[in-house]
CSV table of C-alpha atoms and ligand atoms in Angstrom, one decimal:
chain,number,residue,atom,x,y,z
A,1,MET,CA,14.4,-20.8,-5.6
A,2,ASP,CA,12.1,-17.8,-5.5
A,3,ILE,CA,11.6,-15.7,-8.4
A,4,LYS,CA,11.7,-12.2,-6.5
A,5,VAL,CA,15.1,-13.2,-4.9
A,6,GLU,CA,16.3,-13.8,-8.6
A,7,LYS,CA,14.9,-11.4,-10.1
A,8,PHE,CA,16.2,-8.9,-7.2
A,9,ARG,CA,19.6,-10.3,-7.9
A,10,LYS,CA,19.5,-9.9,-11.6
A,11,SER,CA,18.7,-6.1,-11.0
A,12,LEU,CA,21.9,-5.9,-8.5
A,13,LYS,CA,24.4,-7.3,-11.1
A,14,GLU,CA,22.4,-4.7,-13.8
A,15,LYS,CA,23.3,-2.0,-11.4
A,16,GLY,CA,27.3,-3.4,-11.0
A,17,LEU,CA,26.5,-4.3,-7.5
A,18,ASP,CA,27.3,-7.8,-5.9
A,19,SER,CA,25.3,-7.6,-2.7
A,20,ALA,CA,22.7,-5.9,-0.9
A,21,ILE,CA,21.5,-5.5,2.6
A,22,VAL,CA,17.7,-5.1,3.2
A,23,PHE,CA,16.4,-3.2,6.3
A,24,LYS,CA,12.6,-2.3,5.8
A,25,PRO,CA,10.4,-4.7,6.7
A,26,GLU,CA,8.2,-4.5,3.7
A,27,ASN,CA,10.9,-5.3,1.3
A,28,ARG,CA,12.3,-8.1,4.0
A,29,ARG,CA,9.2,-9.9,3.8
A,30,TYR,CA,8.9,-9.7,0.1
A,31,LEU,CA,11.9,-11.2,-0.4
A,32,SER,CA,12.1,-13.6,2.3
A,33,LYS,CA,8.6,-14.0,3.9
A,34,PHE,CA,10.1,-13.1,7.0
A,35,SER,CA,6.7,-11.8,9.3
A,36,GLY,CA,8.8,-10.5,12.3
A,37,SER,CA,9.9,-7.0,13.1
A,38,SER,CA,13.7,-7.5,13.3
A,39,GLY,CA,16.2,-8.9,11.1
A,40,TYR,CA,18.2,-8.1,7.6
A,41,VAL,CA,18.2,-10.0,4.5
A,42,VAL,CA,21.6,-10.0,2.7
A,43,ILE,CA,21.4,-11.4,-1.2
A,44,THR,CA,25.2,-12.0,-2.6
A,45,GLU,CA,26.0,-13.6,-5.7
A,46,ASP,CA,25.5,-16.8,-4.7
A,47,LYS,CA,24.0,-16.4,-1.1
A,48,ASN,CA,20.6,-15.7,0.1
A,49,ILE,CA,21.2,-15.0,3.9
A,50,PHE,CA,18.8,-13.5,6.9
A,51,ILE,CA,20.5,-12.2,9.8
A,52,THR,CA,18.6,-11.7,13.0
A,53,ASP,CA,19.0,-11.9,16.6
A,54,PHE,CA,17.8,-14.1,19.4
A,55,ARG,CA,14.3,-13.1,19.7
A,56,TYR,CA,13.4,-14.5,15.9
A,57,VAL,CA,16.2,-17.2,15.0
A,58,GLN,CA,13.3,-19.9,15.1
A,59,GLN,CA,10.7,-18.3,13.2
A,60,ALA,CA,13.3,-17.1,10.7
A,61,PHE,CA,13.9,-20.8,10.1
A,62,ASP,CA,10.5,-21.6,9.9
A,63,GLU,CA,9.7,-18.7,7.4
A,64,CYS,CA,12.6,-18.1,5.5
A,65,LYS,CA,13.1,-20.9,3.1
A,66,GLY,CA,16.0,-21.0,0.9
A,67,PHE,CA,17.8,-18.6,3.3
A,68,GLU,CA,21.0,-19.8,5.2
A,69,ILE,CA,20.2,-18.2,9.0
A,70,ILE,CA,22.8,-16.4,10.7
A,71,GLN,CA,22.1,-15.3,14.3
A,72,HIS,CA,24.1,-11.9,15.3
A,73,THR,CA,25.0,-11.4,18.6
A,74,ASN,CA,27.3,-8.9,21.0
A,75,ASP,CA,30.2,-11.0,19.9
A,76,LYS,CA,29.2,-11.8,16.1
A,77,THR,CA,28.0,-8.0,15.1
A,78,ILE,CA,26.1,-7.5,11.6
A,79,TYR,CA,29.3,-5.6,10.9
A,80,ASP,CA,31.3,-8.9,11.7
A,81,ILE,CA,29.1,-10.9,9.6
A,82,LEU,CA,29.3,-8.5,6.4
A,83,ASN,CA,32.8,-8.2,6.8
A,84,GLY,CA,33.3,-11.8,6.4
A,85,LEU,CA,31.5,-12.1,3.2
A,86,CYS,CA,33.4,-11.6,-0.1
A,87,ILE,CA,31.6,-8.8,-0.7
A,88,ASN,CA,32.6,-5.5,-2.8
A,89,LYS,CA,29.4,-3.2,-3.2
A,90,LEU,CA,27.0,-3.8,-1.2
A,91,GLY,CA,23.4,-2.0,-2.3
A,92,PHE,CA,21.0,-0.7,0.7
A,93,GLU,CA,17.6,1.2,0.4
A,94,ASP,CA,18.9,4.5,0.8
A,95,GLU,CA,15.0,5.7,1.2
A,96,PHE,CA,15.0,3.8,4.2
A,97,VAL,CA,18.2,3.6,6.0
A,98,THR,CA,19.0,6.4,8.8
A,99,VAL,CA,21.6,8.8,8.8
A,100,SER,CA,22.9,7.0,11.9
A,101,GLN,CA,22.7,4.0,10.8
A,102,TYR,CA,24.2,4.8,7.4
A,103,ASN,CA,27.2,6.5,9.3
A,104,GLU,CA,27.7,3.2,11.6
A,105,PHE,CA,27.6,1.1,8.6
A,106,ILE,CA,30.0,3.4,6.7
A,107,GLU,CA,32.6,3.2,9.9
A,108,LYS,CA,32.2,-0.4,10.5
A,109,LEU,CA,32.3,-2.1,6.9
A,110,ASN,CA,35.5,-2.7,5.7
A,111,ASP,CA,36.6,-2.2,2.0
A,112,ILE,CA,32.9,-2.6,1.2
A,113,HIS,CA,31.3,0.2,-0.7
A,114,PHE,CA,27.9,1.0,0.5
A,115,THR,CA,26.0,1.6,-2.3
A,116,PRO,CA,22.2,3.2,-2.6
A,117,LEU,CA,19.6,1.0,-4.0
A,118,LYS,CA,17.4,3.9,-5.2
A,119,ASP,CA,14.2,2.2,-6.2
A,120,THR,CA,15.2,-1.2,-7.0
A,121,LEU,CA,12.9,-3.0,-4.8
A,122,ASN,CA,10.0,-0.5,-5.1
A,123,ARG,CA,9.9,-1.2,-8.8
A,124,LEU,CA,9.9,-4.7,-8.5
A,125,ARG,CA,7.4,-5.0,-6.1
A,126,ALA,CA,5.0,-3.1,-8.1
A,127,ILE,CA,4.1,-6.0,-10.1
A,128,LYS,CA,2.5,-8.8,-8.0
A,129,ASP,CA,2.6,-12.3,-8.8
A,130,GLU,CA,-0.5,-14.5,-8.3
A,131,ASP,CA,0.1,-15.3,-4.8
A,132,GLU,CA,0.3,-11.7,-3.9
A,133,ILE,CA,-2.9,-10.6,-6.0
A,134,ASP,CA,-4.7,-13.7,-4.0
A,135,GLU,CA,-3.6,-12.0,-0.6
A,136,ILE,CA,-5.0,-8.4,-2.0
A,137,ARG,CA,-7.9,-10.2,-3.0
A,138,LYS,CA,-8.8,-11.5,0.0
A,139,ALA,CA,-7.8,-8.2,1.9
A,140,ALA,CA,-10.5,-6.5,-0.8
A,141,HIS,CA,-12.7,-9.2,0.2
A,142,ILE,CA,-12.8,-8.3,3.9
A,143,ALA,CA,-13.4,-5.1,3.1
A,144,ASP,CA,-16.2,-5.1,0.7
A,145,LYS,CA,-17.6,-7.5,3.9
A,146,THR,CA,-16.9,-4.6,6.4
A,147,PHE,CA,-18.6,-2.1,4.2
A,148,GLU,CA,-21.8,-4.1,4.0
A,149,TYR,CA,-21.6,-4.2,7.6
A,150,ILE,CA,-21.1,-0.7,8.5
A,151,CYS,CA,-24.1,0.1,6.2
A,152,SER,CA,-26.1,-1.8,8.4
A,153,ILE,CA,-25.3,0.0,11.8
A,154,LEU,CA,-24.4,3.4,10.2
A,155,LYS,CA,-27.2,6.4,11.2
A,156,ALA,CA,-27.3,9.4,12.6
A,157,GLY,CA,-26.3,10.1,16.5
A,158,ILE,CA,-23.2,7.4,15.6
A,159,THR,CA,-19.8,9.4,16.1
A,160,GLU,CA,-17.5,8.8,13.5
A,161,TRP,CA,-15.1,7.5,15.9
A,162,GLU,CA,-17.7,4.6,16.7
A,163,VAL,CA,-17.9,3.9,13.1
A,164,ALA,CA,-14.0,3.6,13.2
A,165,LEU,CA,-13.7,1.0,16.2
A,166,GLU,CA,-16.4,-0.9,14.5
A,167,ILE,CA,-14.7,-1.3,10.8
A,168,GLU,CA,-11.2,-2.3,12.4
A,169,ASN,CA,-13.1,-4.6,14.8
A,170,PHE,CA,-15.4,-6.4,12.3
A,171,MET,CA,-12.1,-6.2,9.9
A,172,LYS,CA,-10.0,-8.1,12.5
A,173,LYS,CA,-12.9,-10.6,13.6
A,174,LYS,CA,-12.7,-11.6,9.7
A,175,GLY,CA,-9.3,-12.3,9.8
A,176,ALA,CA,-7.4,-9.2,9.2
A,177,ALA,CA,-4.4,-8.7,11.4
A,178,GLY,CA,-5.1,-5.0,11.7
A,179,THR,CA,-5.9,-1.8,9.4
A,180,ALA,CA,-3.8,-0.8,6.4
A,181,PHE,CA,-4.0,2.9,7.7
A,182,LYS,CA,-5.9,4.9,9.9
A,183,SER,CA,-9.7,4.5,9.1
A,184,ILE,CA,-11.1,7.7,7.4
A,185,VAL,CA,-14.6,8.3,8.7
A,186,ALA,CA,-15.6,11.9,7.2
A,187,SER,CA,-19.0,13.4,7.7
A,188,GLY,CA,-20.7,16.3,6.9
A,189,LYS,CA,-18.5,19.3,6.1
A,190,ARG,CA,-15.7,17.3,7.2
A,191,ALA,CA,-16.0,14.9,4.0
A,192,SER,CA,-14.4,17.7,2.6
A,193,LEU,CA,-11.4,16.8,4.3
A,194,PRO,CA,-9.9,14.1,1.7
A,195,HIS,CA,-7.9,12.5,4.7
A,196,GLY,CA,-10.3,13.4,7.6
A,197,VAL,CA,-9.7,10.3,9.9
A,198,ALA,CA,-12.7,9.7,12.2
A,199,SER,CA,-12.9,12.1,15.1
A,200,HIS,CA,-15.2,12.5,17.8
A,201,LYS,CA,-18.1,14.5,15.4
A,202,VAL,CA,-21.7,12.7,15.8
A,203,ILE,CA,-23.1,11.8,12.5
A,204,GLU,CA,-26.1,13.6,11.6
A,205,GLU,CA,-29.0,13.5,9.1
A,206,GLY,CA,-28.3,14.9,5.7
A,207,ASP,CA,-24.6,14.2,6.2
A,208,PHE,CA,-22.2,12.8,3.3
A,209,VAL,CA,-20.1,10.2,5.2
A,210,THR,CA,-16.8,9.3,3.5
A,211,LEU,CA,-15.6,5.9,4.0
A,212,ASP,CA,-11.9,5.2,3.4
A,213,PHE,CA,-10.0,1.9,5.0
A,214,GLY,CA,-8.1,-1.2,4.5
A,215,CYS,CA,-7.1,-3.8,6.1
A,216,ILE,CA,-3.6,-6.0,6.2
A,217,TYR,CA,-4.2,-9.8,5.3
A,218,ASN,CA,-1.4,-12.2,5.5
A,219,GLY,CA,1.1,-9.0,5.0
A,220,TYR,CA,-0.7,-7.6,2.1
A,221,CYS,CA,-3.0,-4.5,2.2
A,222,SER,CA,-6.4,-3.5,0.6
A,223,ASP,CA,-7.7,0.2,0.4
A,224,MET,CA,-11.7,1.2,-0.7
A,225,THR,CA,-13.5,4.3,-0.3
A,226,ARG,CA,-17.5,4.6,-0.6
A,227,THR,CA,-19.5,7.9,0.1
A,228,VAL,CA,-22.9,7.4,1.7
A,229,VAL,CA,-25.3,10.0,2.6
A,230,ILE,CA,-27.5,9.6,5.8
A,231,GLY,CA,-31.2,10.1,4.9
A,232,LYS,CA,-32.4,11.5,1.3
A,233,ALA,CA,-29.4,12.9,-0.6
A,234,THR,CA,-30.3,16.6,-1.7
A,235,ASP,CA,-30.0,17.2,-5.9
A,236,ARG,CA,-26.5,19.2,-5.1
A,237,GLN,CA,-25.2,15.7,-3.4
A,238,LYS,CA,-26.4,13.8,-6.4
A,239,GLU,CA,-24.9,15.9,-8.5
A,240,ILE,CA,-21.6,15.7,-7.0
A,241,TYR,CA,-21.6,12.0,-6.4
A,242,ASN,CA,-22.5,11.2,-10.0
A,243,ILE,CA,-19.6,13.2,-11.5
A,244,VAL,CA,-17.2,11.2,-9.2
A,245,LEU,CA,-19.0,8.1,-10.1
A,246,GLU,CA,-18.9,8.9,-13.8
A,247,ALA,CA,-15.0,9.7,-13.5
A,248,GLN,CA,-14.2,6.8,-11.6
A,249,GLU,CA,-15.9,4.6,-13.9
A,250,ALA,CA,-14.5,5.6,-16.9
A,251,VAL,CA,-11.0,5.3,-15.6
A,252,LEU,CA,-11.8,1.6,-15.3
A,253,GLY,CA,-12.9,1.1,-18.9
A,254,PHE,CA,-9.7,2.7,-19.8
A,255,ILE,CA,-6.7,1.1,-17.5
A,256,LYS,CA,-5.0,-1.6,-19.4
A,257,PRO,CA,-1.0,-2.3,-19.9
A,258,GLY,CA,0.8,0.3,-21.3
A,259,ILE,CA,-0.9,3.4,-20.5
A,260,THR,CA,0.8,6.0,-18.1
A,261,GLY,CA,-0.3,6.7,-14.5
A,262,TYR,CA,-0.6,10.4,-15.9
A,263,ASP,CA,-3.0,8.8,-18.9
A,264,ALA,CA,-5.2,7.2,-16.4
A,265,ASP,CA,-5.5,10.4,-14.2
A,266,LYS,CA,-6.3,12.6,-17.0
A,267,ILE,CA,-9.6,10.4,-18.0
A,268,ALA,CA,-10.8,11.5,-14.4
A,269,ARG,CA,-9.6,14.7,-14.3
A,270,ASP,CA,-10.9,15.9,-17.6
A,271,ILE,CA,-14.7,14.8,-16.6
A,272,ILE,CA,-14.4,16.6,-13.4
A,273,LYS,CA,-12.7,19.8,-14.9
A,274,ALA,CA,-15.6,19.3,-17.7
A,275,LYS,CA,-18.2,20.0,-15.1
A,276,GLY,CA,-16.8,22.6,-13.5
A,277,TYR,CA,-14.8,20.9,-10.4
A,278,GLY,CA,-11.4,20.9,-11.4
A,279,ASP,CA,-9.8,22.8,-8.8
A,280,TYR,CA,-11.5,20.5,-5.9
A,281,PHE,CA,-10.3,17.3,-7.1
A,282,GLY,CA,-6.7,18.1,-5.7
A,283,HIS,CA,-5.3,14.9,-5.2
A,284,GLY,CA,-3.8,12.2,-7.7
A,285,LEU,CA,-6.0,9.6,-9.0
A,286,GLY,CA,-4.3,6.4,-7.2
A,287,HIS,CA,-1.4,4.7,-6.0
A,288,GLY,CA,-0.1,0.9,-5.8
A,289,VAL,CA,-1.3,-1.2,-3.5
A,290,GLY,CA,0.7,-4.5,-1.9
A,291,LEU,CA,2.7,-4.9,1.2
A,292,GLU,CA,2.3,-1.3,1.8
A,293,VAL,CA,-0.9,0.7,1.3
A,294,HIS,CA,1.2,3.5,-1.0
A,295,GLU,CA,3.4,2.3,-3.1
A,296,LEU,CA,4.5,2.3,-7.0
A,297,PRO,CA,3.2,3.1,-9.4
A,298,LYS,CA,1.8,6.5,-9.1
A,299,LEU,CA,-1.5,7.4,-10.7
A,300,SER,CA,-1.5,11.3,-10.7
A,301,PRO,CA,-0.7,14.3,-12.9
A,302,LEU,CA,3.2,13.4,-12.2
A,303,GLY,CA,2.8,9.6,-13.3
A,304,LYS,CA,5.4,8.9,-15.6
A,305,ASP,CA,5.4,4.9,-14.8
A,306,THR,CA,3.7,2.8,-17.4
A,307,LEU,CA,1.3,0.3,-16.1
A,308,GLN,CA,1.7,-3.2,-16.8
A,309,ALA,CA,-0.2,-6.5,-16.3
A,310,ASN,CA,-0.4,-7.8,-12.7
A,311,MET,CA,0.4,-4.0,-11.0
A,312,VAL,CA,-2.3,-3.7,-8.5
A,313,VAL,CA,-3.5,0.0,-8.1
A,314,THR,CA,-6.3,2.3,-6.9
A,315,ASP,CA,-8.7,4.2,-8.7
A,316,GLU,CA,-10.0,7.2,-6.6
A,317,PRO,CA,-11.1,10.1,-8.0
A,318,GLY,CA,-13.3,12.7,-5.4
A,319,ILE,CA,-14.8,16.0,-5.5
A,320,TYR,CA,-14.1,18.1,-2.3
A,321,LEU,CA,-15.9,21.1,-1.6
A,322,PRO,CA,-15.2,23.4,1.5
A,323,ASP,CA,-18.0,24.0,3.9
A,324,PHE,CA,-20.0,21.6,1.9
A,325,GLY,CA,-18.9,18.1,1.9
A,326,GLY,CA,-17.0,15.9,-0.3
A,327,VAL,CA,-17.3,12.6,-2.3
A,328,ARG,CA,-14.4,10.0,-3.3
A,329,ILE,CA,-15.2,6.6,-4.5
A,330,GLU,CA,-12.4,4.2,-4.9
A,331,ASP,CA,-11.8,0.7,-6.1
A,332,LEU,CA,-8.8,-1.4,-5.9
A,333,ILE,CA,-8.1,-3.0,-9.2
A,334,VAL,CA,-5.4,-5.3,-11.0
A,335,VAL,CA,-4.0,-4.5,-14.5
A,336,THR,CA,-4.8,-7.4,-16.6
A,337,GLU,CA,-3.4,-8.5,-20.1
A,338,ASN,CA,-6.1,-6.8,-21.7
A,339,GLY,CA,-7.8,-4.2,-19.2
A,340,CYS,CA,-8.3,-4.5,-15.4
A,341,GLU,CA,-9.8,-6.7,-13.0
A,342,VAL,CA,-11.8,-4.9,-10.3
A,343,LEU,CA,-11.2,-6.2,-6.7
A,344,SER,CA,-13.6,-4.2,-4.8
A,345,LYS,CA,-16.8,-5.3,-5.0
A,346,SER,CA,-19.0,-3.1,-3.1
A,347,PRO,CA,-22.0,-1.3,-4.7
A,348,LYS,CA,-21.4,2.1,-6.0
A,349,HIS,CA,-24.4,3.6,-6.6
A,350,LEU,CA,-25.7,6.5,-4.0
A,351,ILE,CA,-26.6,4.9,-1.1
A,352,GLU,CA,-29.2,6.8,1.1
A,353,LEU,CA,-29.1,5.1,4.8
B,401,MN,MN1,-6.3,5.0,-1.7
């Protein structure tokens, strides 16, 4: 029996629920390994059920080991199936289910209390097992290879858009299913946009170029950022870059189980503040990464969660100066028993291309 399902069942019991239905694709995959795009995982006190339609039945049999597979049809709807189970309090993902789905379930379920799960699954997913870390490690490796390749083609005259296409193409050639998010290629003044997705701007001599990208490999995401300069860096560019690098590396030396997301963020923020750029680091330090590119825990001034071993998080401070440009450096890391392991291996010194 999969330990993930057992942990979920235990947390349902702790919440006074005897069952749950899972809609969200990432949660569904987490529990069942189903990689298709339609179906429900239903967990009861003694059953693991995967419910899907005709299109995905065979796939469910192949992928969802340890699950009873049930096909829903026009004559046997998801409501009929649920009403036929001996369940009373059915958890659902209130952060994901739409209002219209909610209304329909409430209307069509007989004597079953449809109860919010809140962040139950997100909390379980925050701590990875070794297999999950391996998939993320592979996704990070593809991103590293991609950065190396991009450095070989990046030059004045190419557009941000062309660079983003090269990133996507290269990652897929290396086995990725796709990008984990829209690639950020922000050059020159646009580098001051923390999330400046690639535009048709032509990259010019002297530009800072922020490259923030990642891929999905076997369902798991990677996320990394490097900032390079086209041509020789100015003293100002070097100054900003080195402050961000100092902040980013200080966090790596500090991350370990027991500290909070707030503590980690503060390490970087205090360094950037002390150099006078506190107002220009307007986002949190990082976030968890797994089946989704942004998941728990949060590393930010609002990060109350305590870091634990086997969490995978990013460390990505930045400084963004309007009308000048910006720098962000991001590594993907795993929290270990006594520190952290950096999964992103790309060089972090200021690269002048
Ligand atoms: Mn990130």
